Coordinates of C-alpha atoms in Angstrom, one line a residue:
X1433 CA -6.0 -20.0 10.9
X1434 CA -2.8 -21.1 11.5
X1435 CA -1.3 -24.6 13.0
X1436 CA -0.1 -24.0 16.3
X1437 CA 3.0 -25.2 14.9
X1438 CA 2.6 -22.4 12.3
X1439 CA 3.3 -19.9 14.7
X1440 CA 6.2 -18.3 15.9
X1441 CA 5.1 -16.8 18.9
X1442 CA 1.9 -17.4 20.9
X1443 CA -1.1 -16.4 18.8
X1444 CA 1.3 -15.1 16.0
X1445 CA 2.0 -16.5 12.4
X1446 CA 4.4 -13.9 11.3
X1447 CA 6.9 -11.6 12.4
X1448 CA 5.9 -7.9 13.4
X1449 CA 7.6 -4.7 14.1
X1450 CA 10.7 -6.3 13.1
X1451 CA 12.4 -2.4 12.1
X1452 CA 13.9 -0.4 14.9
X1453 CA 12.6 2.6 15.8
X1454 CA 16.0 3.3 17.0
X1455 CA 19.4 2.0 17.2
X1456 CA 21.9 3.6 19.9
X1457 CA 25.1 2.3 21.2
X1458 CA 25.8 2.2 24.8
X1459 CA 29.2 3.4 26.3
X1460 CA 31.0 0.2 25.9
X1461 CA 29.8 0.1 21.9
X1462 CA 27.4 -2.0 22.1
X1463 CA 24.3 -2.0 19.5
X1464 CA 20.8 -1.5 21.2
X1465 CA 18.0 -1.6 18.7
X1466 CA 14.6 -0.5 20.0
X1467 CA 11.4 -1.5 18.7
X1468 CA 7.9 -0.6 19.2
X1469 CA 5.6 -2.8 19.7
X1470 CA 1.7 -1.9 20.3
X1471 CA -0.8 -3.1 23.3
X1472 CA -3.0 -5.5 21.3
X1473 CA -0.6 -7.9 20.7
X1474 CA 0.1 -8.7 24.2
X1475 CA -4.0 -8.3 24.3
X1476 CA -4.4 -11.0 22.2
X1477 CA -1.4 -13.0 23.1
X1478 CA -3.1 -12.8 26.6
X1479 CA -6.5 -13.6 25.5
X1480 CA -7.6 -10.5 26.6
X1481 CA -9.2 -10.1 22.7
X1482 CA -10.4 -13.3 21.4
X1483 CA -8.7 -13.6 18.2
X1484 CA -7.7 -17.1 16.4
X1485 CA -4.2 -14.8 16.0
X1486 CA -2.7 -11.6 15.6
X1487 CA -2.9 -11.2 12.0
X1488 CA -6.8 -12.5 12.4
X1489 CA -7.0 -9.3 14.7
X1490 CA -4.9 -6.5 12.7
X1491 CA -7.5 -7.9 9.2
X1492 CA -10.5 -7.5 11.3
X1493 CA -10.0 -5.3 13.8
X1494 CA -13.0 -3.0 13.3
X1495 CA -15.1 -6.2 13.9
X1496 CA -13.6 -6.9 17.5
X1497 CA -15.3 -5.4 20.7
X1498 CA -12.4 -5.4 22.7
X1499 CA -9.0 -3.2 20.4
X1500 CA -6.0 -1.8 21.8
X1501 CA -7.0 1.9 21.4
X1502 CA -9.8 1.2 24.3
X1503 CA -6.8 0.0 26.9
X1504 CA -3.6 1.6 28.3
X1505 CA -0.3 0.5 29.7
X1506 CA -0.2 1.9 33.1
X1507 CA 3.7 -0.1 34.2
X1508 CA 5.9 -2.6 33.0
X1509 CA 8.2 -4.4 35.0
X1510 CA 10.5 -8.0 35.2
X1511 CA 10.0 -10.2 37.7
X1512 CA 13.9 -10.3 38.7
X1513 CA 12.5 -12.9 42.2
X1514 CA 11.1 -15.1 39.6
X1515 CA 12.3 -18.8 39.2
X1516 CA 13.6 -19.3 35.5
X1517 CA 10.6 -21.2 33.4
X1518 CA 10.6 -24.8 32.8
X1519 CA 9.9 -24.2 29.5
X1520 CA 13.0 -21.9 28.4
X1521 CA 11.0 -18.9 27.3
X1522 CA 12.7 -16.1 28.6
X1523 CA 12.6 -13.7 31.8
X1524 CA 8.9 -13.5 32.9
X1525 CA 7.9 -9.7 33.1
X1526 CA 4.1 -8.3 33.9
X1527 CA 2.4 -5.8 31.9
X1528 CA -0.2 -3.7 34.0
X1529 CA -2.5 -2.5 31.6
X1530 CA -6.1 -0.2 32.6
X1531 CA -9.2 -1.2 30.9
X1532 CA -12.0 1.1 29.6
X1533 CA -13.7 0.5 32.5
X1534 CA -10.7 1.3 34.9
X1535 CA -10.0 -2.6 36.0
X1536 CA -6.6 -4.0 36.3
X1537 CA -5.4 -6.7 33.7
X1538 CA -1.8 -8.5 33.8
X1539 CA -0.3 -9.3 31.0
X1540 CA 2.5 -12.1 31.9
X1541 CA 4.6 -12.7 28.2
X1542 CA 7.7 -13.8 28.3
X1543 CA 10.9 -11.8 26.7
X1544 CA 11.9 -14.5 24.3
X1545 CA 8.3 -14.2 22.7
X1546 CA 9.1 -10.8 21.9
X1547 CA 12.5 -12.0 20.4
X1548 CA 10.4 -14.6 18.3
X1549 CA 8.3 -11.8 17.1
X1550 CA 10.8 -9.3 16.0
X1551 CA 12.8 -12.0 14.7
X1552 CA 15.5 -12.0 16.2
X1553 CA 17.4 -15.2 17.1
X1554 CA 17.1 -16.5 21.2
X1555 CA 20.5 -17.8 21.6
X1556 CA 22.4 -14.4 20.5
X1557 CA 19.8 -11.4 21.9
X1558 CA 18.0 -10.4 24.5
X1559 CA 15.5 -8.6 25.7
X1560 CA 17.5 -5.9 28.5
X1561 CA 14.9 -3.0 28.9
X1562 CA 10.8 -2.7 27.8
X1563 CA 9.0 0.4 28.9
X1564 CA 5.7 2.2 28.1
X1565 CA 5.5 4.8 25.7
X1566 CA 4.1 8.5 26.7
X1567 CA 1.5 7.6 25.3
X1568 CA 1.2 4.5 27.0
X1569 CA -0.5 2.6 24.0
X1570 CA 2.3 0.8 23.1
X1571 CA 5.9 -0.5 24.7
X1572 CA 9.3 0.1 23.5
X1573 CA 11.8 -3.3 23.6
X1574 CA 15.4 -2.6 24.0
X1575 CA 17.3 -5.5 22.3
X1576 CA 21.1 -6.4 22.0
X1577 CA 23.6 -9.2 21.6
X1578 CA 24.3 -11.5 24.8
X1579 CA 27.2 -10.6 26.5
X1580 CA 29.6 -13.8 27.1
X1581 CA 29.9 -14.0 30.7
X1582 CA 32.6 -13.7 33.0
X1583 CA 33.1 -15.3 36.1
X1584 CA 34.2 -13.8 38.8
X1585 CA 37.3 -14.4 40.3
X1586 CA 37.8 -15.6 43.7

């Protein structure tokens, strides 16, 4: 079991899903990579399966009670209203996932723990779209550089 310290994003030791699916470029050429990433790590990022980490989960998955397949992600959304968190971990955003018995859970992560987990670096990326696959087992992170920002003129 990893140090707390060991990890690089909550429950997580190592970094996951870290090749794009897909890599498009928007009008203003501008690199978005997309990655998948599946419902039980926010599961047991959440707590939602008890696992000392994600790579304790992924080795032993058959053993667990509670696995991804048995959920679904029903919405995703940012909380745009939300104050920024103390703790500098990103834009807060909810997952709304079903249960096998039909009964709400909400997933709160936090787009920089995605960036962690892909590996890609906080201060230059960011996390601009996430949204369910069809099959709504898994989501799809849209990542790109940070734009510098420009002020507006008076």
């Amino acid at each position: 079991m990893a140090l707390p310290g060991d990890e690089i994003a909550p429950q997580t030791t190592e970094n996951h899903f870290t090749d794009p699916v897909e890599i498009r470029e928007t009008a203003y050429n501008i690199e978005r990579y997309i990655h998948l990433v599946p419902l039980d790590w926010f599961l047991v990022v959440s707590g939602e399966i008890h696992a000392w980490n994600y790579e304790h989960y992924v080795d032993n998955e058959q053993h667990f009670e509670k696995r991804g397949g048995q959920y679904s992600i029903d919405n995703v959304y940012f909380e745009y209203e939300s104050e920024p968190n103390p703790d500098g971990t990103g834009k807060p955003f909810k997952i709304r996932v079903i249960d096998p018995n039909d009964d709400e859970i909400k997933c709160h992560p936090r787009t920089h723990y995605l960036l962690w987990l892909l590996d890609y670096d906080e201060e230059s990326y960011e996390v601009v779209r996430i949204a369910p696959t069809e099959e709504h087992d898994a989501v799809l992170v849209t990542i790109q550089e940070r734009l510098p920002h420009v002020p507006r003129e008076n």
